[in-house]
Amino acid sequence: MDQDFLDILQQHTAGNPMNSSIRWTYLKPREIVSELLKKGYSVSRNIVRYLLKKHEYVKRKAQKNITMGGHPDRNAQFENITQLKQDYLDAGNPVISMDTKKKELLGTFYRNGSLYTQAAIQTNDHDFPSSATGSVIPHGFYDLKRNTGYITLGTSHDTSEFACDSLFQWWVNEGIIHYPKAKSLLILCDGGGSNSSRHYIFKEDLQKTANALGLEIRIAHYPPYTS
């Protein structure tokens, strides 16, 4: 039942990009009960709550982040993305999501975590950016079919050139190995930052990358105000 439960939640799961262990679903327990019933399982809401806890799904709290904008075609775009994903996966073509993670300062700064050592690690008493010796920018790809990630670390700026260079590296090191017969690549991403949906420079750099790889690349941007 666990696998069927996870299959039901697969298209209805979201998470925290800064902490991969935190994820949630917008399906209500009664809706999950109904979906499990279709698969032949007669369970109560309490069982569903137990499964949610077992697989580390968390509840959400109210937050003060209502934006002053919106988009009339928000749901239509998400439905289009869902259909695109399925079409690509059915055809054996890769689907990846692309995002830049939190920039980290380099230097003698405090970090969460612990390790075995003879003496405590000494760090600065204040984490001022001016004390940094540099920064590292993690640019990540997530392969939806293979459930694997790929990270490229940059030490300069989050630019479209960096994003496309990272994509090139993913393809030659991972993509072409696991998808040797791929005819097209679908990339899911938000519409801001280095992969902006509005700026021509990203489209130009992406076209250069597609030409270099000899591969059709399709971008599906998430609607505004949703990331």
PDB file of C-alpha atoms in Angstrom, residues 9-217:
ATOM      1  CA  LEU A   9       0.847  11.831  -3.995  1.00  0.00           C
ATOM      2  CA  GLN A  10       3.509  12.025  -6.724  1.00  0.00           C
ATOM      3  CA  GLN A  11       1.736  14.677  -8.812  1.00  0.00           C
ATOM      4  CA  HIS A  12       0.489  16.503  -5.727  1.00  0.00           C
ATOM      5  CA  THR A  13       3.705  16.974  -3.768  1.00  0.00           C
ATOM      6  CA  ALA A  14       5.720  20.143  -3.204  1.00  0.00           C
ATOM      7  CA  GLY A  15       8.722  20.900  -1.038  1.00  0.00           C
ATOM      8  CA  ASN A  16      11.174  23.402   0.328  1.00  0.00           C
ATOM      9  CA  PRO A  17      14.020  24.076  -2.188  1.00  0.00           C
ATOM     10  CA  MET A  18      16.304  24.986   0.707  1.00  0.00           C
ATOM     11  CA  ASN A  19      15.550  21.784   2.649  1.00  0.00           C
ATOM     12  CA  SER A  20      14.806  18.660   0.621  1.00  0.00           C
ATOM     13  CA  SER A  21      13.585  16.794   3.729  1.00  0.00           C
ATOM     14  CA  ILE A  22      10.547  19.087   4.029  1.00  0.00           C
ATOM     15  CA  ARG A  23       7.636  18.255   1.739  1.00  0.00           C
ATOM     16  CA  TRP A  24       3.873  18.535   1.782  1.00  0.00           C
ATOM     17  CA  THR A  25       0.764  17.762  -0.263  1.00  0.00           C
ATOM     18  CA  TYR A  26      -2.358  19.792  -0.941  1.00  0.00           C
ATOM     19  CA  LEU A  27      -4.549  16.678  -1.009  1.00  0.00           C
ATOM     20  CA  LYS A  28      -6.827  16.362   2.006  1.00  0.00           C
ATOM     21  CA  PRO A  29      -6.916  13.044   3.918  1.00  0.00           C
ATOM     22  CA  ARG A  30     -10.445  12.330   2.668  1.00  0.00           C
ATOM     23  CA  GLU A  31      -9.275  12.827  -0.930  1.00  0.00           C
ATOM     24  CA  ILE A  32      -6.403  10.393  -0.394  1.00  0.00           C
ATOM     25  CA  VAL A  33      -8.859   7.918   1.174  1.00  0.00           C
ATOM     26  CA  SER A  34     -10.967   8.135  -2.014  1.00  0.00           C
ATOM     27  CA  GLU A  35      -7.947   7.576  -4.269  1.00  0.00           C
ATOM     28  CA  LEU A  36      -6.797   4.589  -2.204  1.00  0.00           C
ATOM     29  CA  LEU A  37     -10.310   3.154  -2.379  1.00  0.00           C
ATOM     30  CA  LYS A  38     -10.050   3.206  -6.196  1.00  0.00           C
ATOM     31  CA  LYS A  39      -6.936   1.048  -5.840  1.00  0.00           C
ATOM     32  CA  GLY A  40      -8.751  -1.446  -3.625  1.00  0.00           C
ATOM     33  CA  TYR A  41      -7.734  -0.201  -0.165  1.00  0.00           C
ATOM     34  CA  SER A  42     -10.417   0.528   2.419  1.00  0.00           C
ATOM     35  CA  VAL A  43      -8.701   2.765   4.955  1.00  0.00           C
ATOM     36  CA  SER A  44      -9.677   5.488   7.397  1.00  0.00           C
ATOM     37  CA  ARG A  45      -8.421   9.053   7.550  1.00  0.00           C
ATOM     38  CA  ASN A  46      -6.376   8.088  10.606  1.00  0.00           C
ATOM     39  CA  ILE A  47      -4.471   5.550   8.494  1.00  0.00           C
ATOM     40  CA  VAL A  48      -3.835   8.229   5.874  1.00  0.00           C
ATOM     41  CA  ARG A  49      -2.557  10.604   8.553  1.00  0.00           C
ATOM     42  CA  TYR A  50      -0.259   7.828   9.772  1.00  0.00           C
ATOM     43  CA  LEU A  51       1.076   7.290   6.235  1.00  0.00           C
ATOM     44  CA  LEU A  52       1.638  11.027   5.788  1.00  0.00           C
ATOM     45  CA  LYS A  53       3.641  11.106   9.001  1.00  0.00           C
ATOM     46  CA  LYS A  54       5.504   7.906   8.115  1.00  0.00           C
ATOM     47  CA  HIS A  55       6.643   9.355   4.792  1.00  0.00           C
ATOM     48  CA  GLU A  56       7.490  12.693   6.423  1.00  0.00           C
ATOM     49  CA  TYR A  57       4.795  14.868   4.885  1.00  0.00           C
ATOM     50  CA  VAL A  58       4.209  17.966   6.986  1.00  0.00           C
ATOM     51  CA  LYS A  59       1.305  20.336   7.558  1.00  0.00           C
ATOM     52  CA  ARG A  60       1.519  23.938   6.407  1.00  0.00           C
ATOM     53  CA  LYS A  61       1.049  27.072   8.502  1.00  0.00           C
ATOM     54  CA  ALA A  62      -0.426  30.392   7.451  1.00  0.00           C
ATOM     55  CA  GLN A  63       2.184  32.865   6.261  1.00  0.00           C
ATOM     56  CA  LYS A  64       2.087  36.569   5.556  1.00  0.00           C
ATOM     57  CA  ASN A  65       3.200  36.369   1.912  1.00  0.00           C
ATOM     58  CA  ILE A  66       0.132  37.230  -0.159  1.00  0.00           C
ATOM     59  CA  THR A  67       1.473  38.929  -3.261  1.00  0.00           C
ATOM     60  CA  MET A  68      -0.065  41.978  -4.858  1.00  0.00           C
ATOM     61  CA  GLY A  69      -0.113  40.286  -8.248  1.00  0.00           C
ATOM     62  CA  GLY A  70      -1.502  37.245  -9.968  1.00  0.00           C
ATOM     63  CA  HIS A  71      -1.972  35.700 -13.381  1.00  0.00           C
ATOM     64  CA  PRO A  72      -5.308  34.799 -14.995  1.00  0.00           C
ATOM     65  CA  ASP A  73      -3.872  31.734 -16.767  1.00  0.00           C
ATOM     66  CA  ARG A  74      -2.120  30.283 -13.720  1.00  0.00           C
ATOM     67  CA  ASN A  75      -4.040  27.005 -13.581  1.00  0.00           C
ATOM     68  CA  ALA A  76      -4.006  26.577 -17.352  1.00  0.00           C
ATOM     69  CA  GLN A  77      -0.214  26.800 -17.379  1.00  0.00           C
ATOM     70  CA  PHE A  78       0.132  24.202 -14.619  1.00  0.00           C
ATOM     71  CA  GLU A  79      -2.213  21.885 -16.516  1.00  0.00           C
ATOM     72  CA  ASN A  80      -0.148  22.430 -19.664  1.00  0.00           C
ATOM     73  CA  ILE A  81       3.060  21.610 -17.772  1.00  0.00           C
ATOM     74  CA  THR A  82       1.519  18.434 -16.341  1.00  0.00           C
ATOM     75  CA  GLN A  83       0.535  17.281 -19.838  1.00  0.00           C
ATOM     76  CA  LEU A  84       3.957  18.159 -21.261  1.00  0.00           C
ATOM     77  CA  LYS A  85       5.698  16.170 -18.530  1.00  0.00           C
ATOM     78  CA  GLN A  86       3.591  13.106 -19.232  1.00  0.00           C
ATOM     79  CA  ASP A  87       4.080  13.380 -23.008  1.00  0.00           C
ATOM     80  CA  TYR A  88       7.861  13.599 -22.636  1.00  0.00           C
ATOM     81  CA  LEU A  89       8.070  10.759 -20.130  1.00  0.00           C
ATOM     82  CA  ASP A  90       5.860   8.527 -22.279  1.00  0.00           C
ATOM     83  CA  ALA A  91       8.127   9.228 -25.269  1.00  0.00           C
ATOM     84  CA  GLY A  92      11.258   8.351 -23.296  1.00  0.00           C
ATOM     85  CA  ASN A  93      12.547  11.916 -23.408  1.00  0.00           C
ATOM     86  CA  PRO A  94      14.096  13.504 -20.307  1.00  0.00           C
ATOM     87  CA  VAL A  95      12.267  15.965 -18.065  1.00  0.00           C
ATOM     88  CA  ILE A  96      14.317  18.013 -15.623  1.00  0.00           C
ATOM     89  CA  SER A  97      13.635  20.918 -13.301  1.00  0.00           C
ATOM     90  CA  MET A  98      16.209  23.677 -13.013  1.00  0.00           C
ATOM     91  CA  ASP A  99      16.819  26.066 -10.131  1.00  0.00           C
ATOM     92  CA  THR A 100      19.510  28.054  -8.377  1.00  0.00           C
ATOM     93  CA  LYS A 101      19.753  27.336  -4.671  1.00  0.00           C
ATOM     94  CA  LYS A 102      20.729  29.613  -1.822  1.00  0.00           C
ATOM     95  CA  LYS A 103      24.094  31.318  -2.282  1.00  0.00           C
ATOM     96  CA  GLU A 104      26.566  30.486   0.478  1.00  0.00           C
ATOM     97  CA  LEU A 105      29.416  32.678   1.676  1.00  0.00           C
ATOM     98  CA  LEU A 106      32.892  31.171   1.878  1.00  0.00           C
ATOM     99  CA  GLY A 107      35.043  31.799   4.904  1.00  0.00           C
ATOM    100  CA  THR A 108      35.302  31.088   8.614  1.00  0.00           C
ATOM    101  CA  PHE A 109      31.556  31.195   9.174  1.00  0.00           C
ATOM    102  CA  TYR A 110      29.319  29.176  11.458  1.00  0.00           C
ATOM    103  CA  ARG A 111      27.612  26.210   9.763  1.00  0.00           C
ATOM    104  CA  ASN A 112      24.865  23.966  11.054  1.00  0.00           C
ATOM    105  CA  GLY A 113      25.891  20.391  11.744  1.00  0.00           C
ATOM    106  CA  SER A 114      28.437  18.530  13.838  1.00  0.00           C
ATOM    107  CA  LEU A 115      31.429  16.208  13.422  1.00  0.00           C
ATOM    108  CA  TYR A 116      33.911  14.182  15.426  1.00  0.00           C
ATOM    109  CA  THR A 117      36.968  16.283  16.222  1.00  0.00           C
ATOM    110  CA  GLN A 118      39.483  16.778  19.027  1.00  0.00           C
ATOM    111  CA  ALA A 119      38.596  20.421  19.533  1.00  0.00           C
ATOM    112  CA  ALA A 120      35.653  22.652  18.726  1.00  0.00           C
ATOM    113  CA  ILE A 121      35.811  24.333  15.321  1.00  0.00           C
ATOM    114  CA  GLN A 122      36.375  28.056  15.765  1.00  0.00           C
ATOM    115  CA  THR A 123      34.367  30.464  13.606  1.00  0.00           C
ATOM    116  CA  ASN A 124      33.764  34.195  13.388  1.00  0.00           C
ATOM    117  CA  ASP A 125      31.446  35.544  16.061  1.00  0.00           C
ATOM    118  CA  HIS A 126      29.462  37.395  13.365  1.00  0.00           C
ATOM    119  CA  ASP A 127      28.751  36.288   9.799  1.00  0.00           C
ATOM    120  CA  PHE A 128      29.290  39.558   7.957  1.00  0.00           C
ATOM    121  CA  PRO A 129      29.372  39.254   4.135  1.00  0.00           C
ATOM    122  CA  SER A 130      32.321  41.649   4.077  1.00  0.00           C
ATOM    123  CA  SER A 131      34.386  38.976   5.861  1.00  0.00           C
ATOM    124  CA  ALA A 132      33.773  36.390   3.133  1.00  0.00           C
ATOM    125  CA  THR A 133      36.589  35.156   0.925  1.00  0.00           C
ATOM    126  CA  GLY A 134      34.071  34.473  -1.820  1.00  0.00           C
ATOM    127  CA  SER A 135      30.738  32.803  -2.438  1.00  0.00           C
ATOM    128  CA  VAL A 136      29.450  29.603  -3.972  1.00  0.00           C
ATOM    129  CA  ILE A 137      26.292  29.380  -6.089  1.00  0.00           C
ATOM    130  CA  PRO A 138      24.692  25.912  -6.332  1.00  0.00           C
ATOM    131  CA  HIS A 139      22.822  25.460  -9.622  1.00  0.00           C
ATOM    132  CA  GLY A 140      20.761  22.312  -9.600  1.00  0.00           C
ATOM    133  CA  PHE A 141      18.919  19.959 -11.934  1.00  0.00           C
ATOM    134  CA  TYR A 142      16.443  17.293 -10.898  1.00  0.00           C
ATOM    135  CA  ASP A 143      15.733  14.377 -13.228  1.00  0.00           C
ATOM    136  CA  LEU A 144      12.061  13.551 -12.689  1.00  0.00           C
ATOM    137  CA  LYS A 145      12.167  10.058 -14.182  1.00  0.00           C
ATOM    138  CA  ARG A 146      15.351   8.873 -12.464  1.00  0.00           C
ATOM    139  CA  ASN A 147      14.718  10.807  -9.225  1.00  0.00           C
ATOM    140  CA  THR A 148      18.297  12.082  -9.164  1.00  0.00           C
ATOM    141  CA  GLY A 149      19.882  15.486  -8.779  1.00  0.00           C
ATOM    142  CA  TYR A 150      22.931  17.144 -10.312  1.00  0.00           C
ATOM    143  CA  ILE A 151      24.646  20.199  -8.847  1.00  0.00           C
ATOM    144  CA  THR A 152      27.086  22.601 -10.473  1.00  0.00           C
ATOM    145  CA  LEU A 153      28.880  25.043  -8.175  1.00  0.00           C
ATOM    146  CA  GLY A 154      29.683  28.522  -9.409  1.00  0.00           C
ATOM    147  CA  THR A 155      31.907  31.095  -7.714  1.00  0.00           C
ATOM    148  CA  SER A 156      30.901  34.238  -9.585  1.00  0.00           C
ATOM    149  CA  HIS A 157      27.345  35.296 -10.449  1.00  0.00           C
ATOM    150  CA  ASP A 158      24.055  33.578 -11.250  1.00  0.00           C
ATOM    151  CA  THR A 159      23.861  34.448 -14.956  1.00  0.00           C
ATOM    152  CA  SER A 160      22.123  32.871 -17.932  1.00  0.00           C
ATOM    153  CA  GLU A 161      25.534  31.835 -19.263  1.00  0.00           C
ATOM    154  CA  PHE A 162      26.214  29.980 -16.003  1.00  0.00           C
ATOM    155  CA  ALA A 163      22.783  28.313 -16.155  1.00  0.00           C
ATOM    156  CA  CYS A 164      23.356  27.128 -19.725  1.00  0.00           C
ATOM    157  CA  ASP A 165      26.916  25.991 -19.003  1.00  0.00           C
ATOM    158  CA  SER A 166      25.501  23.952 -16.109  1.00  0.00           C
ATOM    159  CA  LEU A 167      22.904  22.460 -18.447  1.00  0.00           C
ATOM    160  CA  PHE A 168      25.640  21.535 -20.929  1.00  0.00           C
ATOM    161  CA  GLN A 169      27.591  19.779 -18.164  1.00  0.00           C
ATOM    162  CA  TRP A 170      24.497  17.897 -17.003  1.00  0.00           C
ATOM    163  CA  TRP A 171      23.824  16.624 -20.504  1.00  0.00           C
ATOM    164  CA  VAL A 172      27.356  15.416 -21.300  1.00  0.00           C
ATOM    165  CA  ASN A 173      27.826  13.851 -17.844  1.00  0.00           C
ATOM    166  CA  GLU A 174      24.344  12.472 -17.177  1.00  0.00           C
ATOM    167  CA  GLY A 175      21.729  13.147 -19.829  1.00  0.00           C
ATOM    168  CA  ILE A 176      23.272  11.590 -22.914  1.00  0.00           C
ATOM    169  CA  ILE A 177      24.294   8.513 -20.893  1.00  0.00           C
ATOM    170  CA  HIS A 178      20.802   7.755 -19.594  1.00  0.00           C
ATOM    171  CA  TYR A 179      18.851   9.115 -22.578  1.00  0.00           C
ATOM    172  CA  PRO A 180      20.977   8.227 -25.633  1.00  0.00           C
ATOM    173  CA  LYS A 181      17.935   8.173 -27.951  1.00  0.00           C
ATOM    174  CA  ALA A 182      16.396  11.421 -26.673  1.00  0.00           C
ATOM    175  CA  LYS A 183      15.134  13.769 -29.352  1.00  0.00           C
ATOM    176  CA  SER A 184      14.030  16.576 -27.052  1.00  0.00           C
ATOM    177  CA  LEU A 185      14.609  17.810 -23.505  1.00  0.00           C
ATOM    178  CA  LEU A 186      11.932  19.453 -21.339  1.00  0.00           C
ATOM    179  CA  ILE A 187      13.128  21.875 -18.659  1.00  0.00           C
ATOM    180  CA  LEU A 188      10.809  23.158 -15.913  1.00  0.00           C
ATOM    181  CA  CYS A 189      11.789  26.368 -14.145  1.00  0.00           C
ATOM    182  CA  ASP A 190      10.480  29.599 -12.689  1.00  0.00           C
ATOM    183  CA  GLY A 191      10.454  32.813 -14.689  1.00  0.00           C
ATOM    184  CA  GLY A 192      13.045  34.844 -12.824  1.00  0.00           C
ATOM    185  CA  GLY A 193      16.754  35.005 -12.149  1.00  0.00           C
ATOM    186  CA  SER A 194      19.242  33.531 -14.590  1.00  0.00           C
ATOM    187  CA  ASN A 195      16.483  31.644 -16.458  1.00  0.00           C
ATOM    188  CA  SER A 196      14.170  34.630 -16.865  1.00  0.00           C
ATOM    189  CA  SER A 197      11.168  34.153 -19.134  1.00  0.00           C
ATOM    190  CA  ARG A 198      11.327  37.798 -20.225  1.00  0.00           C
ATOM    191  CA  HIS A 199      14.991  38.494 -20.975  1.00  0.00           C
ATOM    192  CA  TYR A 200      16.307  37.631 -24.425  1.00  0.00           C
ATOM    193  CA  ILE A 201      19.798  36.781 -23.156  1.00  0.00           C
ATOM    194  CA  PHE A 202      18.658  33.489 -21.587  1.00  0.00           C
ATOM    195  CA  LYS A 203      16.877  32.485 -24.790  1.00  0.00           C
ATOM    196  CA  GLU A 204      19.970  33.331 -26.821  1.00  0.00           C
ATOM    197  CA  ASP A 205      22.301  31.369 -24.528  1.00  0.00           C
ATOM    198  CA  LEU A 206      19.853  28.461 -24.487  1.00  0.00           C
ATOM    199  CA  GLN A 207      19.751  28.357 -28.284  1.00  0.00           C
ATOM    200  CA  LYS A 208      23.556  28.261 -28.398  1.00  0.00           C
ATOM    201  CA  THR A 209      23.490  25.339 -25.963  1.00  0.00           C
ATOM    202  CA  ALA A 210      20.876  23.492 -28.029  1.00  0.00           C
ATOM    203  CA  ASN A 211      22.997  24.002 -31.153  1.00  0.00           C
ATOM    204  CA  ALA A 212      26.125  22.750 -29.389  1.00  0.00           C
ATOM    205  CA  LEU A 213      24.350  19.637 -28.116  1.00  0.00           C
ATOM    206  CA  GLY A 214      22.382  18.988 -31.296  1.00  0.00           C
ATOM    207  CA  LEU A 215      19.285  18.596 -29.152  1.00  0.00           C
ATOM    208  CA  GLU A 216      15.875  20.252 -29.133  1.00  0.00           C
ATOM    209  CA  ILE A 217      15.305  21.995 -25.787  1.00  0.00           C
TER     210      ILE A 217
END
